[in-house]
XYZ file of C-alpha atoms in Angstrom:
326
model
C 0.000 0.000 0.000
C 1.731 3.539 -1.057
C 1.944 5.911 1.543
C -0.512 8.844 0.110
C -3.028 5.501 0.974
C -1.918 5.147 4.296
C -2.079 8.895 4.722
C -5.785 8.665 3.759
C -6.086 5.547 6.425
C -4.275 7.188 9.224
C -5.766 10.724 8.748
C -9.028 9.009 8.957
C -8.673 7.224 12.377
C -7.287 10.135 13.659
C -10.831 12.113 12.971
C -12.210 9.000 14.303
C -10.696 8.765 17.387
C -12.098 12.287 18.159
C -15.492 10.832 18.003
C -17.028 9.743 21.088
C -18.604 6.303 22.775
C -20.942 4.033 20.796
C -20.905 6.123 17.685
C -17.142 5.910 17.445
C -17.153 2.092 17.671
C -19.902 2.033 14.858
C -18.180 4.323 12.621
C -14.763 2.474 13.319
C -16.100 -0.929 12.399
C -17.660 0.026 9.048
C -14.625 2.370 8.259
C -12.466 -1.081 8.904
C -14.976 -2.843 6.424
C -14.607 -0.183 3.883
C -10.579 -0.156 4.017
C -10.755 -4.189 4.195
C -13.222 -4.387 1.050
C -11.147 -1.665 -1.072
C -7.693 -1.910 -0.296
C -5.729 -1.535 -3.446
C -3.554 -4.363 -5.656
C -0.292 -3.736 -5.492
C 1.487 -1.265 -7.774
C 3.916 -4.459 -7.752
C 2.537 -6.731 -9.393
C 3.537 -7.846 -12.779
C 1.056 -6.172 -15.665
C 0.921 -9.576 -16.608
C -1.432 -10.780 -13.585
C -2.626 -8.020 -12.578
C -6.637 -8.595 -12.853
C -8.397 -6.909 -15.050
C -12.387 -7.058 -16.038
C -12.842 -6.802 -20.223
C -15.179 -5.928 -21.997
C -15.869 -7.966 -25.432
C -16.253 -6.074 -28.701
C -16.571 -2.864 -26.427
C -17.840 -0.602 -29.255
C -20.816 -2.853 -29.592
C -22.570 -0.684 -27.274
C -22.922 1.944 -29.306
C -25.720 0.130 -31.383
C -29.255 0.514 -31.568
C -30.721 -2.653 -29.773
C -33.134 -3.633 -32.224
C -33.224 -6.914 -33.473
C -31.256 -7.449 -36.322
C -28.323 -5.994 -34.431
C -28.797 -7.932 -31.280
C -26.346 -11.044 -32.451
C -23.533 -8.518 -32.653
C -24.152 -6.149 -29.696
C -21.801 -7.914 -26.794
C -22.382 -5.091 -24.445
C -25.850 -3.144 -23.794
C -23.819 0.873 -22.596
C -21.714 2.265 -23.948
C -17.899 2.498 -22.996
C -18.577 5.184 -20.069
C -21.323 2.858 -19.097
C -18.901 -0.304 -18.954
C -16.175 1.829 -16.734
C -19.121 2.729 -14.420
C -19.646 -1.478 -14.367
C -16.572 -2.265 -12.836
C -14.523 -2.707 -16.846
C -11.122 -1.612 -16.610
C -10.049 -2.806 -20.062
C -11.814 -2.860 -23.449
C -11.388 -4.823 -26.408
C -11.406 -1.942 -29.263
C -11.736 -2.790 -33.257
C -11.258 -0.047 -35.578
C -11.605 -0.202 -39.028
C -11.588 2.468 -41.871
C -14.738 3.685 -43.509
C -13.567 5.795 -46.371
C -11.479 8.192 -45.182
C -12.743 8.043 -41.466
C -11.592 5.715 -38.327
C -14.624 3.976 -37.197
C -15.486 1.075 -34.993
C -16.660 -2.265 -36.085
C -17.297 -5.397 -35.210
C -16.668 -8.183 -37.695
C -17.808 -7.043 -41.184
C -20.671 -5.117 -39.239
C -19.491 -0.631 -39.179
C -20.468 1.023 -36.001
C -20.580 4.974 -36.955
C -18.379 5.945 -34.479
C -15.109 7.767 -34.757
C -12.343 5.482 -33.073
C -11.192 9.005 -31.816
C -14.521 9.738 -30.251
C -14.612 6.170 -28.532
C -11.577 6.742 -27.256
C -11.547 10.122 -25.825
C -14.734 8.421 -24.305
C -12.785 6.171 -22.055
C -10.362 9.247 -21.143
C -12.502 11.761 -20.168
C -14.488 9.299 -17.647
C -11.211 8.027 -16.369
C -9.923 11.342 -14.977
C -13.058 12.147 -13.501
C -13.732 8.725 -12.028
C -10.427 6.558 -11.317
C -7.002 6.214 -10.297
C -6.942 2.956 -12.026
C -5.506 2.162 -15.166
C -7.373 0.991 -18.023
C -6.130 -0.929 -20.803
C -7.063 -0.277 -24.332
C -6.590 -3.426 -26.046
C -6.644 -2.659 -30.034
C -7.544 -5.477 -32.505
C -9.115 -6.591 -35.954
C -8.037 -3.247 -37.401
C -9.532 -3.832 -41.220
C -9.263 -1.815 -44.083
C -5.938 -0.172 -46.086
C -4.361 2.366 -43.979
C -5.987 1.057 -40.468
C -2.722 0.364 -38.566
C -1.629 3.890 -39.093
C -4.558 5.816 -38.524
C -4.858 4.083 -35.203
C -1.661 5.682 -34.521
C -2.091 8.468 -35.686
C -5.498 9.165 -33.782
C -3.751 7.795 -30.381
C -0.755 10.182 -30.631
C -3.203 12.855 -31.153
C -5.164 12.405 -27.778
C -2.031 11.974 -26.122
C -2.550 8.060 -25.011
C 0.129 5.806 -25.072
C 0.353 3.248 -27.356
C 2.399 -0.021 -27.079
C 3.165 -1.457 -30.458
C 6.560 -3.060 -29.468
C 5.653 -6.133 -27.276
C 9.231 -5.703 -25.632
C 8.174 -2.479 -23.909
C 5.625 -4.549 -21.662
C 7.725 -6.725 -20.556
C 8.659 -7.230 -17.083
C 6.422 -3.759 -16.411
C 4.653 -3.658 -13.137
C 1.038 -2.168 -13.016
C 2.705 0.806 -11.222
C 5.138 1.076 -14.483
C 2.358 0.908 -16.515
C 0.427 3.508 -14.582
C 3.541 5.862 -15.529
C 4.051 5.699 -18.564
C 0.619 5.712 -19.376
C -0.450 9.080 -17.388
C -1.833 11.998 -19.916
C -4.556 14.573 -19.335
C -5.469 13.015 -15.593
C -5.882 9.909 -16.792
C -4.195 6.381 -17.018
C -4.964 4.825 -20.211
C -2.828 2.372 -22.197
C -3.508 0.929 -25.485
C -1.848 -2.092 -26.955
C -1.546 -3.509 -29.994
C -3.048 -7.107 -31.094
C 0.206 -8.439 -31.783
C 1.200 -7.675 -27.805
C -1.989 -9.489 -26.623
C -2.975 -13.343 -26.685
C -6.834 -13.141 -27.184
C -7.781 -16.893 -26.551
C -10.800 -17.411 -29.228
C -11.739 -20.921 -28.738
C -14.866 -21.332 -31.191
C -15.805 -24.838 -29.698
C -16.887 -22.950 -26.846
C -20.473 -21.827 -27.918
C -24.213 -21.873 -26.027
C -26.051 -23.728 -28.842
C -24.869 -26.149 -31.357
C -26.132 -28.710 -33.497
C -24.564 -32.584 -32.480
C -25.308 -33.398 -36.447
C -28.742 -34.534 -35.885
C -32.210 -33.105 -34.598
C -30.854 -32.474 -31.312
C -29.046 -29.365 -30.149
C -27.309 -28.474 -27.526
C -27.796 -25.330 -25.882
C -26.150 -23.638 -22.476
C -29.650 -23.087 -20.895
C -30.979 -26.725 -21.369
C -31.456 -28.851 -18.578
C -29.805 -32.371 -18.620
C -26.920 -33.731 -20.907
C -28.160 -31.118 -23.892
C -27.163 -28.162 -21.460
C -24.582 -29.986 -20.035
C -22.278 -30.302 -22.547
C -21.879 -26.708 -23.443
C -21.519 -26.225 -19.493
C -18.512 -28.796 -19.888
C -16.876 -26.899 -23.095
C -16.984 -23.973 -21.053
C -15.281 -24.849 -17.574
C -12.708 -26.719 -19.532
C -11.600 -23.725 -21.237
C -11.588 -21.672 -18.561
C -9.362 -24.101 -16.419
C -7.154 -24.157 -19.688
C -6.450 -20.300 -20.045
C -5.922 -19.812 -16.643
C -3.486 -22.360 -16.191
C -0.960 -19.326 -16.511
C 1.607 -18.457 -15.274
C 1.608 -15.549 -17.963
C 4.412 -14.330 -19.789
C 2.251 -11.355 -22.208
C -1.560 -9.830 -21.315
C -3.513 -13.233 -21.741
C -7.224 -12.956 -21.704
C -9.800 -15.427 -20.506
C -12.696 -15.050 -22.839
C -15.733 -15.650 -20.078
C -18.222 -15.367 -22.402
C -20.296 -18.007 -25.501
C -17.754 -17.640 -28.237
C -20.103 -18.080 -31.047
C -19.902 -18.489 -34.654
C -22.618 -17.314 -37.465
C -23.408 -20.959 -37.121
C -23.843 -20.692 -33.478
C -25.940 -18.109 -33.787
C -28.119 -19.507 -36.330
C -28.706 -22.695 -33.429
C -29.144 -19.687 -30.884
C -32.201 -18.102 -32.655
C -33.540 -21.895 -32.705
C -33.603 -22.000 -29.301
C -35.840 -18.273 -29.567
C -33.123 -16.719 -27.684
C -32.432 -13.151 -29.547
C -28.812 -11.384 -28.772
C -25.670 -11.857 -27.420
C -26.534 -9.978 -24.113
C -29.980 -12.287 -23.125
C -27.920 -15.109 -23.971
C -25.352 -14.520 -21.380
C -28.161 -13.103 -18.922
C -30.551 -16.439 -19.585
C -27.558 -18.677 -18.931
C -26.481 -16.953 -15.714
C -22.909 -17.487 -17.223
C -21.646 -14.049 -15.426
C -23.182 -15.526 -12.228
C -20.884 -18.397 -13.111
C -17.859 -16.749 -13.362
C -18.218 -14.582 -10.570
C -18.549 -17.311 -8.313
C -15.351 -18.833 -9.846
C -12.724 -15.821 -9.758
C -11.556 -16.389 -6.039
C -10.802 -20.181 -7.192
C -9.364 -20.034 -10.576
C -5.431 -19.956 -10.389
C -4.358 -17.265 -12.750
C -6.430 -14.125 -14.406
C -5.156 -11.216 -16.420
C -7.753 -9.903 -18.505
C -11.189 -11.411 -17.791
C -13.268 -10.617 -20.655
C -17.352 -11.031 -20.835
C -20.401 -9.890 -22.196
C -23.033 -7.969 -21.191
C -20.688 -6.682 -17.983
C -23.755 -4.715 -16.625
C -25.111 -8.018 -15.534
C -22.932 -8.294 -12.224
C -19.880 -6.392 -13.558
C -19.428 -4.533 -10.217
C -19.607 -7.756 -8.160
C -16.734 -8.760 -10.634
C -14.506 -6.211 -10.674
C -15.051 -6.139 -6.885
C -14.317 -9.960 -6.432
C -10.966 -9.508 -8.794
C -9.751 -6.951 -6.375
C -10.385 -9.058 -3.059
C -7.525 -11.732 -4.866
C -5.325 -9.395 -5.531
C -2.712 -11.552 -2.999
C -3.011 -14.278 -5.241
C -0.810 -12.556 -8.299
C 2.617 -12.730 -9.130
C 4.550 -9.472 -7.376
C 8.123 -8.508 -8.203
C 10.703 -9.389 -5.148
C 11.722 -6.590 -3.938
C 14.481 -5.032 -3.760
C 17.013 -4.226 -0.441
């Protein structure tokens, strides 16, 4: 804990102690629970596994939820809304539209400037947080993409690792300093400097080659088996230890097949899906068990995305810190 944190601790016990009898005991106790629930991960940890809540295809909530959109919108705010859910890093894709930067997702445009989006995730960081946020940059499409990704990030000032080398052996605290611009600490990073973990066996609903499908929110074997595709990947990809940002996709990796079997099963979006399955439930209960996270990435993080990011923090004695130094 740095010491402007234990100046915040011990200049609040000292306004304590001035209170008097039962009052003072009351206040002291709940104070104790605050500083117990909310004490911060160490500055010391490696980047690497430090925790970190994701948000899938984060530009996704910019679209209208109506439904012929609703089987490509992962998240249901947009990226303000996420940060206010507990997110802390975002999986951007920016693709060029003509002459203009623009989000997408897949072959589907979202009409708004990757500039805007990210200036988005600035702006509510240095009004909101001391924490940093990563900006994790991905599926750029389109002639010219790479460098107008640059181009826009050097012009709001946020760093912008393109050389994998740079990240590694950086603490979160290193991170947080070389990342600092306009009151904020925001870092993006290149695809190339990320391992993104798609595993496309690891859908809700699929078809077994038959008249039966299989489908996350089934009861009995049928639901079963997606339930099984799931926990084994998740026990895979957190294996760790890590050696790059890793992410553990947390969320029904589906295909346009997939989704095809989805609509089947009258389910409509990306978001009910996760909400009818109580897969975010799942996970939550599973983050103080599982043996390594980095960057947990889900849909729909509104659905228990506080409880999350909350639950992340409680383990942070669980991650790798760097020894130091005498």
């Amino acid at each position: 804990i740095n010491a402007e944190y234990m100046g915040f601790v011990a200049s609040h016990l000292l306004l304590l102690h001035r209170m008097a009898g039962a009052i003072r005991l009351v206040v002291v106790l709940s104070f104790f629970a605050f500083v117990v629930a909310f004490v911060p991960l160490s500055d010391n940890t490696y980047l690497t596994h430090y925790p970190f809540l994701q948000t899938h295809d984060a530009a996704t909530g910019y679209l209208n939820p109506i439904k012929s959109l609703l089987w490509s919108k992962t998240q249901d705010r947009d990226l303000a809304g996420q940060l206010a859910c507990g997110a802390r890093a975002m999986d951007l894709r920016p693709a060029m539209s003509g002459d203009r930067l623009i989000m997408s997702h897949g072959p589907l445009m979202i009409d708004v400037l990757f500039s805007t989006a990210v200036n988005e995730v600035v702006d509510w960081a240095a009004k909101n947080t001391q924490d940093l946020i990563i900006l994790t940059v991905s599926h750029c499409m389109g002639d010219g993409c790479d460098a107008a990704a640059v181009a826009a990030l050097k012009t709001l000032n946020v760093t912008y690792v393109t050389q994998c080398s740079e990240l590694s052996g950086w603490t979160y605290g290193q991170a947080k300093a070389a990342a600092f611009s306009r009151g904020a600490y925001v870092l993006a990073v290149a695809d190339q400097c990320w391992q993104e973990n798609w595993d496309a066996s690891v859908s809700c609903a699929g078809n077994l080659g038959s008249k039966d499908f299989f489908s996350c929110y089934e009861k009995g074997a049928l639901g079963k088996r997606a339930w099984d595709q799931m926990h084994a990947y998740i026990n895979s990809t957190t294996a760790g230890p890590y050696s790059s940002l890793s992410s553990v996709q947390c969320l029904w990796q589906e295909t346009v097949d997939t989704v095809v079997d989805g609509e089947a099963h009258l389910v409509f979006g990306l978001c009910e899906e996760e909400h009818r399955s109580g897969l975010n439930r799942v996970v939550l209960d599973l983050i103080p068990s599982l043996p390594y996270i980095n960057l947990l990435e889900i849909n729909n993080v509104c659905d228990l995305g506080p409880q999350m990011a909350a639950a992340l923090r409680q383990r942070g004695d669980t991650f790798v810190a760097v020894p130091e130094t005498k």
